[in-house]
Short mmCIF file of C-alpha atoms in Angstrom, two decimals:
data_model
loop_
_atom_site.label_atom_id
_atom_site.label_comp_id
_atom_site.label_asym_id
_atom_site.label_seq_id
_atom_site.Cartn_x
_atom_site.Cartn_y
_atom_site.Cartn_z
CA MET A 606 -11.19 -7.68 23.41
CA SER A 607 -8.05 -6.30 21.79
CA PRO A 608 -7.84 -2.55 20.96
CA ALA A 609 -7.48 -3.30 17.23
CA LEU A 610 -10.65 -5.46 17.21
CA ARG A 611 -12.52 -2.81 19.22
CA LEU A 612 -11.53 -0.09 16.74
CA THR A 613 -12.55 -2.31 13.84
CA LEU A 614 -15.99 -2.97 15.37
CA GLN A 615 -16.45 0.74 16.13
CA ALA A 616 -15.55 1.65 12.55
CA PHE A 617 -17.95 -0.99 11.22
CA GLY A 618 -20.73 0.25 13.52
CA GLN A 619 -20.14 3.83 12.40
CA PHE A 620 -20.23 2.68 8.77
CA VAL A 621 -23.53 0.82 9.32
CA ARG A 622 -25.15 3.76 11.12
CA THR A 623 -24.09 6.32 8.49
CA PRO A 624 -26.58 6.50 5.56
CA THR A 625 -24.09 6.77 2.72
CA LEU A 626 -23.93 5.49 -0.83
CA GLY A 627 -21.09 3.18 0.15
CA ARG A 628 -23.27 1.51 2.76
CA ARG A 629 -26.11 1.05 0.29
CA VAL A 630 -23.89 -0.39 -2.38
CA ALA A 631 -22.23 -2.63 0.21
CA ALA A 632 -25.65 -3.87 1.34
CA LEU A 633 -26.68 -4.57 -2.25
CA LEU A 634 -23.44 -6.39 -2.93
CA ALA A 635 -23.89 -8.43 0.25
CA LEU A 636 -27.42 -9.35 -0.82
CA ALA A 637 -26.19 -10.27 -4.28
CA LEU A 638 -23.46 -12.43 -2.78
CA LEU A 639 -26.05 -14.09 -0.54
CA LEU A 640 -28.21 -14.86 -3.58
CA LEU A 641 -25.22 -16.25 -5.45
CA LEU A 642 -24.38 -18.38 -2.44
CA THR A 643 -27.96 -19.65 -2.31
CA VAL A 644 -27.88 -20.50 -6.01
CA ASN A 645 -24.53 -22.22 -5.57
CA VAL A 646 -25.91 -24.27 -2.66
CA ALA A 647 -28.92 -25.24 -4.77
CA VAL A 648 -26.67 -26.26 -7.63
CA PHE A 649 -24.45 -28.21 -5.25
CA VAL A 650 -27.47 -30.02 -3.82
CA MET A 651 -28.70 -30.72 -7.32
CA ILE A 652 -25.32 -32.11 -8.30
CA GLY A 653 -25.40 -34.35 -5.23
CA ARG A 654 -28.93 -35.49 -6.08
CA THR A 655 -27.90 -36.18 -9.65
CA ALA A 656 -24.90 -38.18 -8.53
CA GLU A 657 -27.11 -40.12 -6.09
CA PHE A 658 -29.65 -40.71 -8.85
CA ASN A 659 -26.96 -41.96 -11.19
CA ASP A 660 -25.71 -44.34 -8.52
CA THR A 661 -29.26 -45.58 -7.94
CA VAL A 662 -29.86 -46.09 -11.66
CA GLU A 663 -26.60 -47.98 -11.98
CA GLN A 664 -27.42 -50.17 -8.97
CA VAL A 665 -30.97 -50.83 -10.21
CA GLN A 666 -29.78 -51.77 -13.68
CA GLN A 667 -27.07 -53.98 -12.23
CA VAL A 668 -29.59 -55.88 -10.05
CA ARG A 669 -32.01 -56.31 -12.95
CA LEU A 670 -29.29 -57.48 -15.33
CA THR A 671 -27.78 -59.88 -12.79
CA SER A 672 -31.18 -61.40 -11.89
CA ARG A 673 -32.04 -61.86 -15.56
CA GLU A 674 -28.58 -63.27 -16.29
CA THR A 675 -29.11 -65.78 -13.46
CA LEU A 676 -32.44 -66.84 -14.94
CA ILE A 677 -30.85 -67.17 -18.39
CA ARG A 678 -28.08 -69.37 -17.01
CA LEU A 679 -30.66 -71.61 -15.33
CA VAL A 680 -32.54 -71.85 -18.63
CA ASP A 681 -29.24 -72.70 -20.40
CA ALA A 682 -28.55 -75.40 -17.84
CA GLU A 683 -32.07 -76.79 -18.33
CA THR A 684 -31.68 -76.67 -22.12
CA GLY A 685 -28.36 -78.53 -21.99
CA GLN A 686 -29.90 -81.13 -19.67
CA ARG A 687 -32.85 -81.83 -21.97
CA GLY A 688 -30.67 -81.93 -25.09
CA PHE A 689 -28.38 -84.47 -23.42
CA MET A 690 -31.41 -86.58 -22.42
CA LEU A 691 -32.83 -86.56 -25.94
CA THR A 692 -29.61 -87.08 -27.90
CA ALA A 693 -27.06 -88.28 -25.36
CA ARG A 694 -24.58 -86.05 -27.14
CA PRO A 695 -21.83 -84.58 -24.91
CA GLU A 696 -21.94 -81.07 -26.46
CA TYR A 697 -25.35 -80.49 -24.82
CA LEU A 698 -23.92 -81.59 -21.55
CA ALA A 699 -21.11 -79.01 -22.05
CA ILE A 700 -23.74 -76.23 -22.30
CA HIS A 701 -25.27 -77.42 -19.06
CA GLU A 702 -21.95 -77.61 -17.28
CA GLN A 703 -20.90 -74.09 -18.40
CA ALA A 704 -24.14 -72.64 -17.07
CA VAL A 705 -23.68 -74.48 -13.79
CA ARG A 706 -20.15 -73.04 -13.45
CA ASP A 707 -21.41 -69.45 -14.05
CA LEU A 708 -24.32 -69.58 -11.63
CA PRO A 709 -22.39 -69.35 -8.31
CA ASP A 710 -20.69 -66.12 -9.34
CA LEU A 711 -23.94 -64.59 -10.53
CA LEU A 712 -25.78 -65.61 -7.34
CA SER A 713 -22.95 -64.20 -5.21
CA GLU A 714 -23.00 -60.90 -7.13
CA LEU A 715 -26.78 -60.70 -6.80
CA ASP A 716 -26.52 -61.37 -3.08
CA ALA A 717 -23.88 -58.60 -2.68
CA LEU A 718 -26.02 -56.11 -4.61
CA THR A 719 -29.10 -56.72 -2.46
CA THR A 720 -27.54 -57.16 0.97
CA GLY A 721 -29.39 -54.99 3.51
CA ASP A 722 -32.33 -54.35 1.15
CA PRO A 723 -35.48 -55.49 3.02
CA ASP A 724 -37.46 -55.88 -0.22
CA LEU A 725 -34.89 -57.68 -2.36
CA GLU A 726 -32.73 -59.65 0.04
CA PRO A 727 -35.46 -62.28 0.92
CA ARG A 728 -36.26 -62.78 -2.77
CA VAL A 729 -32.61 -63.27 -3.67
CA GLU A 730 -32.30 -65.85 -0.90
CA ARG A 731 -35.42 -67.55 -2.33
CA ILE A 732 -33.87 -67.59 -5.80
CA GLN A 733 -30.65 -69.11 -4.41
CA ASP A 734 -32.63 -71.87 -2.67
CA LEU A 735 -34.80 -72.59 -5.73
CA ALA A 736 -31.78 -72.56 -8.03
CA GLY A 737 -30.04 -75.09 -5.79
CA GLN A 738 -33.09 -77.36 -5.87
CA ARG A 739 -33.42 -77.01 -9.63
CA LEU A 740 -29.76 -77.89 -10.18
CA ASP A 741 -30.17 -80.90 -7.89
CA VAL A 742 -33.08 -82.18 -10.01
CA MET A 743 -31.02 -81.67 -13.17
CA ASP A 744 -28.07 -83.55 -11.70
CA ARG A 745 -30.30 -86.53 -10.81
CA THR A 746 -31.82 -86.76 -14.32
CA ILE A 747 -28.37 -86.51 -15.92
CA GLY A 748 -27.11 -89.24 -13.60
CA LEU A 749 -30.02 -91.51 -14.53
CA VAL A 750 -29.36 -90.96 -18.24
CA ARG A 751 -25.69 -91.80 -17.84
CA THR A 752 -26.59 -95.10 -16.16
CA GLY A 753 -29.04 -96.00 -18.92
CA ARG A 754 -32.17 -95.46 -16.88
CA ILE A 755 -33.74 -93.08 -19.30
CA GLY A 756 -37.28 -94.03 -18.37
CA GLU A 757 -36.76 -93.06 -14.77
CA ALA A 758 -35.23 -89.76 -15.88
CA VAL A 759 -38.20 -89.03 -18.12
CA GLY A 760 -40.54 -89.88 -15.30
CA LEU A 761 -38.74 -87.51 -13.02
CA ILE A 762 -39.15 -84.73 -15.55
CA ARG A 763 -42.81 -85.53 -16.11
CA GLY A 764 -43.37 -85.26 -12.40
CA GLY A 765 -43.25 -81.45 -12.89
CA GLN A 766 -40.90 -80.61 -10.02
CA GLY A 767 -38.37 -78.94 -12.29
CA LYS A 768 -41.00 -76.85 -14.03
CA ALA A 769 -42.48 -75.73 -10.72
CA LEU A 770 -39.03 -74.66 -9.51
CA MET A 771 -38.32 -72.71 -12.71
CA ASP A 772 -41.72 -71.01 -12.55
CA ALA A 773 -41.02 -69.97 -8.96
CA ILE A 774 -37.62 -68.59 -9.99
CA ARG A 775 -39.25 -66.62 -12.81
CA VAL A 776 -41.80 -65.17 -10.39
CA GLU A 777 -39.07 -64.02 -7.99
CA THR A 778 -37.01 -62.57 -10.83
CA ALA A 779 -40.04 -60.71 -12.20
CA ALA A 780 -40.77 -59.37 -8.69
CA ILE A 781 -37.20 -58.09 -8.34
CA ASP A 782 -37.44 -56.45 -11.76
CA GLU A 783 -40.77 -54.81 -10.86
CA ILE A 784 -39.46 -53.49 -7.54
CA GLN A 785 -36.38 -51.99 -9.20
CA PHE A 786 -38.41 -50.51 -12.03
CA THR A 787 -40.78 -48.84 -9.53
CA ARG A 788 -37.83 -47.47 -7.60
CA LEU A 789 -36.28 -46.16 -10.79
CA GLN A 790 -39.47 -44.34 -11.74
CA PHE A 791 -39.71 -42.78 -8.27
CA ARG A 792 -36.09 -41.61 -8.37
CA THR A 793 -36.60 -40.22 -11.85
CA ARG A 794 -39.56 -38.16 -10.71
CA GLN A 795 -37.58 -36.89 -7.71
CA SER A 796 -34.66 -35.93 -9.95
CA GLU A 797 -36.94 -34.14 -12.38
CA TRP A 798 -38.60 -32.25 -9.53
CA ALA A 799 -35.22 -31.24 -8.08
CA GLY A 800 -34.08 -30.12 -11.50
CA HIS A 801 -37.17 -27.96 -11.95
CA VAL A 802 -36.68 -26.46 -8.49
CA THR A 803 -33.02 -25.71 -9.27
CA VAL A 804 -33.89 -24.07 -12.57
CA ILE A 805 -36.55 -21.95 -10.88
CA ALA A 806 -34.12 -20.98 -8.10
CA ASN A 807 -31.44 -20.07 -10.63
CA ALA A 808 -33.93 -18.03 -12.63
CA LEU A 809 -35.16 -16.18 -9.55
CA GLY A 810 -31.59 -15.64 -8.34
CA GLY A 811 -30.52 -14.32 -11.73
CA ALA A 812 -33.53 -12.01 -11.90
CA LEU A 813 -32.86 -10.68 -8.40
CA ILE A 814 -29.19 -10.17 -9.20
CA LEU A 815 -30.16 -8.24 -12.32
CA VAL A 816 -32.52 -6.12 -10.24
CA LEU A 817 -29.80 -5.47 -7.66
CA ALA A 818 -27.35 -4.65 -10.44
CA GLY A 819 -29.84 -2.18 -11.88
CA ILE A 820 -30.35 -0.56 -8.48
CA SER A 821 -26.57 -0.38 -7.98
CA VAL A 822 -26.10 1.21 -11.40
CA TRP A 823 -28.85 3.72 -10.59
CA LEU A 824 -27.28 4.59 -7.25
CA ILE A 825 -23.81 4.89 -8.75
CA ARG A 826 -25.14 7.01 -11.60
CA ARG A 827 -26.86 9.30 -9.12
CA TYR A 828 -23.67 9.43 -7.07
CA VAL A 829 -21.63 10.29 -10.18
CA ILE A 830 -24.08 13.07 -11.02
CA GLU A 831 -23.77 14.39 -7.47
CA ILE A 832 -19.97 14.23 -7.73
CA GLN A 833 -20.08 16.10 -11.04
CA ASP A 834 -22.32 18.75 -9.51
CA ALA A 835 -20.03 18.98 -6.48
CA ARG A 836 -17.00 19.18 -8.75
CA ALA A 837 -18.60 21.98 -10.74
CA ALA A 838 -19.38 23.81 -7.50
CA LEU A 839 -15.82 23.17 -6.33
CA ASP A 840 -14.46 24.50 -9.61
CA ARG A 841 -16.50 27.65 -9.16
CA LEU A 842 -15.27 27.93 -5.60
CA ASN A 843 -11.68 27.30 -6.71
CA ALA A 844 -12.02 29.96 -9.35
CA GLY A 845 -13.11 32.41 -6.65
CA LEU A 846 -10.32 31.23 -4.37
CA GLU A 847 -7.75 31.59 -7.13
CA HIS A 848 -8.98 35.12 -7.68
CA GLN A 849 -8.65 35.81 -3.95
CA VAL A 850 -5.22 34.15 -3.88
CA ARG A 851 -4.06 36.35 -6.75
CA ASP A 852 -5.36 39.39 -4.91
CA ARG A 853 -3.71 38.34 -1.65
CA THR A 854 -0.48 37.41 -3.43
CA PHE A 855 -0.42 40.80 -5.08
CA GLU A 856 -1.07 42.50 -1.76
CA LEU A 857 1.55 40.41 0.07
CA THR A 858 4.09 41.00 -2.67
CA ARG A 859 3.45 44.71 -2.59
CA ALA A 860 3.61 44.70 1.23
CA ASN A 861 6.85 42.75 1.12
CA GLU A 862 8.30 45.19 -1.37
CA GLU A 863 7.22 48.06 0.85
CA VAL A 864 8.85 46.39 3.86
CA GLN A 865 12.04 45.89 1.88
CA ARG A 866 11.97 49.49 0.69
CA PHE A 867 11.33 50.61 4.25
CA ALA A 868 14.25 48.51 5.51
CA TYR A 869 16.45 49.93 2.79
CA ILE A 870 15.39 53.51 3.48
CA VAL A 871 15.73 53.11 7.24
CA SER A 872 19.13 51.47 6.91
CA HIS A 873 20.27 54.07 4.41
CA ASP A 874 19.02 56.92 6.60
CA LEU A 875 20.61 55.41 9.69
CA ARG A 876 23.96 55.28 7.94
CA ALA A 877 24.16 59.10 7.59
CA PRO A 878 24.02 59.90 11.34
CA LEU A 879 26.16 56.87 12.03
CA VAL A 880 28.83 58.22 9.68
CA ASN A 881 28.62 61.54 11.52
CA VAL A 882 29.00 59.80 14.87
CA MET A 883 31.98 57.86 13.58
CA GLY A 884 33.51 61.04 12.12
CA TYR A 885 33.01 63.11 15.28
CA THR A 886 34.36 60.20 17.33
CA SER A 887 37.57 60.37 15.32
CA GLU A 888 37.69 64.16 15.75
CA LEU A 889 37.05 63.75 19.48
CA GLU A 890 39.87 61.23 19.63
CA GLN A 891 42.20 63.67 17.83
CA ALA A 892 41.09 66.47 20.16
CA GLY A 893 41.90 64.26 23.14
CA LYS A 894 45.37 63.67 21.76
CA VAL A 895 45.88 67.47 21.30
CA ILE A 896 44.74 68.14 24.86
CA ASP A 897 47.04 65.36 26.11
CA ARG A 898 49.99 66.98 24.35
CA GLN A 899 49.10 70.35 25.91
CA ILE A 900 48.94 68.76 29.34
CA VAL A 901 52.39 67.25 28.78
CA THR A 902 53.74 70.70 27.81
CA ILE A 903 52.20 72.40 30.83
CA GLU A 904 53.46 69.72 33.20
CA THR A 905 56.95 70.12 31.77
CA ARG A 906 56.95 73.85 32.48
CA ALA A 907 55.02 73.75 35.74
CA PRO A 908 54.82 70.37 37.36
CA ARG A 909 51.67 69.61 39.31
CA SER A 910 49.92 72.63 37.90
CA VAL A 911 47.24 70.50 36.11
CA ASP A 912 44.39 68.94 38.08
CA PRO A 913 44.95 65.12 38.30
CA ASP A 914 41.28 64.51 37.61
CA ALA A 915 41.60 66.37 34.30
CA VAL A 916 44.67 64.32 33.45
CA ALA A 917 42.81 61.07 34.25
CA ALA A 918 39.79 62.22 32.22
CA VAL A 919 41.92 63.01 29.18
CA ARG A 920 44.22 60.01 29.34
CA GLU A 921 41.89 57.30 30.68
CA ASP A 922 38.19 58.13 30.67
CA MET A 923 38.06 59.81 27.27
CA PRO A 924 39.94 57.03 25.34
CA GLU A 925 37.81 54.38 27.05
CA ALA A 926 34.58 56.16 26.14
CA ILE A 927 35.79 56.72 22.58
CA GLY A 928 36.68 53.01 22.35
CA PHE A 929 33.18 52.01 23.44
CA ILE A 930 31.62 54.47 20.98
CA ARG A 931 33.80 53.19 18.14
CA ALA A 932 33.00 49.51 18.92
CA SER A 933 29.28 50.27 19.07
CA THR A 934 29.28 52.28 15.86
CA GLU A 935 31.24 49.56 14.06
CA LYS A 936 28.78 46.94 15.24
CA MET A 937 25.87 49.12 14.16
CA ASP A 938 27.55 49.60 10.81
CA ARG A 939 27.82 45.84 10.35
CA LEU A 940 24.17 45.36 11.28
CA ILE A 941 23.06 48.09 8.87
CA ASN A 942 25.14 46.51 6.11
CA ALA A 943 23.53 43.12 6.83
CA ILE A 944 20.04 44.61 6.73
CA LEU A 945 20.87 46.35 3.46
CA LYS A 946 22.16 43.04 2.07
CA LEU A 947 18.94 41.24 2.99
CA SER A 948 16.88 44.06 1.52
CA ARG A 949 18.84 44.13 -1.74
CA GLU A 950 18.66 40.31 -2.04
CA GLY A 951 14.88 40.38 -1.54
CA ARG A 952 14.47 43.00 -4.25
CA ARG A 953 16.81 41.34 -6.73
CA ASN A 954 15.21 39.57 -9.69
CA LEU A 955 15.98 35.85 -9.84
CA VAL A 956 17.40 34.48 -13.09
CA PRO A 957 17.08 30.69 -13.49
CA GLU A 958 19.84 28.87 -15.33
CA LEU A 959 21.23 25.35 -15.50
CA LEU A 960 24.00 25.09 -12.89
CA ASP A 961 26.91 22.67 -12.78
CA MET A 962 26.75 22.22 -9.03
CA THR A 963 29.88 20.08 -8.80
CA ALA A 964 32.02 22.74 -10.46
CA MET A 965 30.39 25.52 -8.44
CA VAL A 966 30.99 23.85 -5.06
CA ARG A 967 34.59 22.95 -5.99
CA SER A 968 35.18 26.60 -6.85
CA ILE A 969 33.80 27.64 -3.45
CA ALA A 970 36.00 25.02 -1.77
CA ASP A 971 39.04 26.41 -3.60
CA SER A 972 38.25 29.89 -2.32
CA VAL A 973 38.57 28.72 1.32
CA ARG A 974 41.54 26.43 0.75
CA HIS A 975 43.94 28.68 2.65
CA GLN A 976 41.65 28.44 5.70
CA THR A 977 41.23 24.66 5.45
CA GLU A 978 44.97 24.13 5.00
CA ALA A 979 45.68 26.28 8.03
CA ALA A 980 43.15 24.24 10.05
CA ASP A 981 44.44 20.87 8.76
CA ALA A 982 41.04 20.21 7.16
CA GLU A 983 39.69 19.12 3.79
CA VAL A 984 36.56 19.78 1.76
CA VAL A 985 35.32 16.72 -0.16
CA VAL A 986 32.96 17.47 -3.06
CA GLU A 987 31.13 14.42 -4.35
CA PRO A 988 29.44 14.40 -7.82
CA LEU A 989 26.35 16.57 -7.49
CA PRO A 990 23.19 16.61 -9.63
CA VAL A 991 22.70 19.68 -11.80
CA LEU A 992 20.15 22.27 -10.73
CA GLU A 993 18.19 24.91 -12.61
CA SER A 994 18.07 27.91 -10.29
CA ASP A 995 19.51 31.39 -9.62
CA ARG A 996 23.31 31.23 -9.71
CA LEU A 997 24.07 34.13 -7.36
CA SER A 998 21.64 32.94 -4.66
CA ILE A 999 22.93 29.36 -4.79
CA GLU A 1000 26.55 30.54 -4.61
CA GLN A 1001 25.76 32.75 -1.61
CA VAL A 1002 23.89 29.95 0.20
CA LEU A 1003 26.57 27.30 -0.32
CA GLY A 1004 29.37 29.81 0.31
CA ASN A 1005 27.87 30.79 3.67
CA LEU A 1006 27.35 27.18 4.76
CA ILE A 1007 30.84 26.03 3.73
CA ASP A 1008 32.39 29.11 5.32
CA ASN A 1009 30.52 28.41 8.57
CA ALA A 1010 31.61 24.75 8.46
CA VAL A 1011 35.24 25.85 8.14
CA LYS A 1012 34.87 28.58 10.78
CA TYR A 1013 33.48 26.21 13.42
CA LEU A 1014 35.81 23.24 12.97
CA ASP A 1015 36.93 21.44 16.10
CA PRO A 1016 40.68 22.00 16.54
CA SER A 1017 41.00 18.76 18.53
CA ARG A 1018 40.59 16.58 15.40
CA PRO A 1019 41.29 16.83 11.66
CA GLY A 1020 38.49 18.66 9.92
CA ARG A 1021 36.44 17.06 7.18
CA ILE A 1022 33.61 18.71 5.26
CA VAL A 1023 31.66 16.60 2.76
CA VAL A 1024 29.25 18.05 0.20
CA SER A 1025 26.93 15.48 -1.41
CA GLY A 1026 23.63 15.47 -3.28
CA GLU A 1027 20.98 13.31 -4.86
CA GLU A 1028 17.77 13.55 -6.81
CA THR A 1029 14.65 12.62 -4.82
CA ALA A 1030 11.09 11.76 -5.77
CA GLY A 1031 8.64 14.44 -6.81
CA GLY A 1032 11.03 16.62 -8.78
CA TRP A 1033 13.34 17.62 -5.91
CA ILE A 1034 17.10 17.67 -5.37
CA THR A 1035 18.71 17.36 -1.95
CA TYR A 1036 22.20 18.62 -1.07
CA ARG A 1037 24.03 17.94 2.20
CA ILE A 1038 26.89 19.93 3.73
CA ALA A 1039 28.25 17.72 6.53
CA GLY A 1040 31.11 18.82 8.80
CA ASN A 1041 32.70 17.25 11.88
CA GLY A 1042 32.99 20.54 13.75
CA ARG A 1043 31.70 21.62 17.15
CA GLY A 1044 28.10 20.66 16.56
CA ILE A 1045 24.99 22.49 17.75
CA SER A 1046 22.85 21.63 20.76
CA ASP A 1047 19.26 20.51 20.17
CA ARG A 1048 17.71 23.64 21.66
CA ASP A 1049 19.53 25.84 19.13
CA HIS A 1050 18.61 23.93 15.95
CA GLU A 1051 15.91 26.47 15.09
CA ARG A 1052 17.30 29.55 16.81
CA ILE A 1053 20.41 29.73 14.64
CA PHE A 1054 18.22 30.61 11.63
CA GLU A 1055 16.82 33.69 13.37
CA LEU A 1056 18.19 37.20 12.91
CA PHE A 1057 21.05 38.17 15.24
CA ARG A 1058 21.00 34.77 17.00
CA ARG A 1059 24.09 32.58 17.44
CA SER A 1060 24.86 29.31 19.17
CA GLY A 1061 27.65 28.10 21.44
CA ARG A 1062 30.79 30.00 22.37
CA GLN A 1063 30.95 33.48 20.84
CA ASP A 1064 34.64 33.22 19.93
CA ARG A 1065 34.22 33.73 16.22
CA PRO A 1066 33.45 37.02 14.44
CA GLY A 1067 29.90 37.51 13.21
CA GLU A 1068 26.55 39.08 14.01
CA GLY A 1069 24.23 36.08 13.59
CA LEU A 1070 22.95 37.08 10.16
CA GLY A 1071 24.51 34.46 7.89
CA LEU A 1072 22.10 31.58 8.49
CA ALA A 1073 19.10 33.93 8.53
CA PHE A 1074 20.22 35.17 5.13
CA VAL A 1075 20.70 31.54 3.98
CA ARG A 1076 17.20 30.46 5.01
CA ASN A 1077 15.64 33.55 3.45
CA SER A 1078 17.43 32.86 0.16
CA VAL A 1079 16.56 29.15 0.19
CA ARG A 1080 12.88 29.85 0.77
CA ARG A 1081 12.88 32.49 -1.95
CA LEU A 1082 14.18 29.80 -4.32
CA GLY A 1083 11.25 27.55 -3.36
CA GLY A 1084 13.37 25.26 -1.21
CA ASP A 1085 13.86 24.33 2.41
CA ILE A 1086 16.78 23.99 4.81
CA THR A 1087 17.00 21.75 7.88
CA LEU A 1088 19.71 20.84 10.35
CA GLU A 1089 20.91 17.56 11.80
CA SER A 1090 23.50 18.09 14.51
CA GLU A 1091 24.87 16.69 17.73
CA LEU A 1092 26.95 18.75 20.09
CA GLY A 1093 30.60 17.74 19.92
CA LYS A 1094 30.21 15.52 16.83
CA GLY A 1095 29.35 17.81 13.93
CA SER A 1096 26.52 19.24 11.88
CA THR A 1097 24.79 18.46 8.58
CA PHE A 1098 22.80 21.16 6.76
CA ILE A 1099 20.26 19.65 4.37
CA LEU A 1100 19.13 21.78 1.42
CA LYS A 1101 16.11 20.77 -0.64
CA PHE A 1102 15.42 22.58 -3.93
CA PRO A 1103 12.97 22.01 -6.77
CA THR A 1104 14.71 20.64 -9.86
CA ARG A 1105 13.56 23.72 -11.77
CA LEU A 1106 13.02 27.16 -10.28
CA ILE A 1107 9.51 28.36 -11.06
CA LEU A 1108 9.24 32.11 -10.78
CA PRO A 1109 5.91 33.39 -9.38
CA ALA A 1110 3.86 35.16 -11.98
CA VAL A 1111 2.64 38.23 -10.11
CA GLY A 1112 0.94 40.66 -12.41
CA ASP A 1113 -1.29 43.61 -11.90
CA ARG A 1114 -4.34 43.29 -9.72
CA PRO A 1115 -7.13 41.78 -11.85
#
């Protein structure tokens, strides 16, 4: 048994075992279909019986008509014979001869109609034999009349042989007619009985179907009532959930604002001691230079009077330590600035407006033209669908992505960055920024969107905050960003935004 058939049988068994409304309605429909099939079979049988009855009636009538027509032709032949004997006029003989010509065809047709019938076939053979004898008697009397022996012809007629033959033919014809009439009555009664049975079956089937329809309507009505009750309960539950969602949204929004304020305060407070460190580092550097000048003066007046370790500390160790301190403080300053940027962006109110995306992206491309020209690269901006969103956020997102695409171009081939877009189903717009730069390995596709995380060779300036800022901004605009990239071939950043920016309505706690 194939897996598909096994799953189908399991699903059907589960459906049969589960007492649901669908199973009940399906059972009722199956029963109704079975009743309709039964009624259709009864009607089909009745139609077959009717057709058989019609064939029987036609055959019976044909046999009766043919047997009577045969008898009539024999009577016509006898009439023409007697008229010719009495008048010797040829027109009577013509009647006789016409009847004699018609009789073979009638007898053949009668024989074909009754072949294989045990009741009629012997009687038809008897009629054929009697008709032949009767025609032979007629031919002899006509021959005698033609030769002038009228007395002998009259004597032959008075002998009664012809009458006896005709009486026998009439008896056989009447028997055939009686047999066919009896058969016709029997078939008629059978047809009437079958018709009554069919009518009763149709009536019972119709009544049962009406009953099943009533039960189905009752079940469906009860099911609809249950659905309405469940929907009302669901509406009440949804109302409670919406209330909880509003409460949670308010709490999350307030918590997010507190986190942003905390990040801002911490970053702002960190900047003050950092500025002090940077300032004292500069003073320490100046002090080192003053000490170095004093050492030079002392060595000029009294060579080798200064300890070499002190000279090495002033001229080598101190500048190296100051360099490390300055590099660290500068890096910390950049990190603090990035955190402040994220915090300010999260607290900034979004302002939706209709944006000409083609013009915006071309303006961004123009701003990096000096970099693309220096790298022998080009930025291709295809016609883009308009978007209703926050201008500053969109400019920052696209600016970061295009700047990254330019920054990480592969110097071994001409650079090409293509920006395209299209409207998609469900009220969304998709933009693609595709570049043929270094590319990003599969394991880093998600990591590059994390704070302070970078991918590949660290030979470009940056702290790993740009893409984190991009994803945060995209999500705040109700969109999504994904990456398609292959190491050594290039990367495509896919942005998906709603056609219209819907700002969350967060009011006071209800």
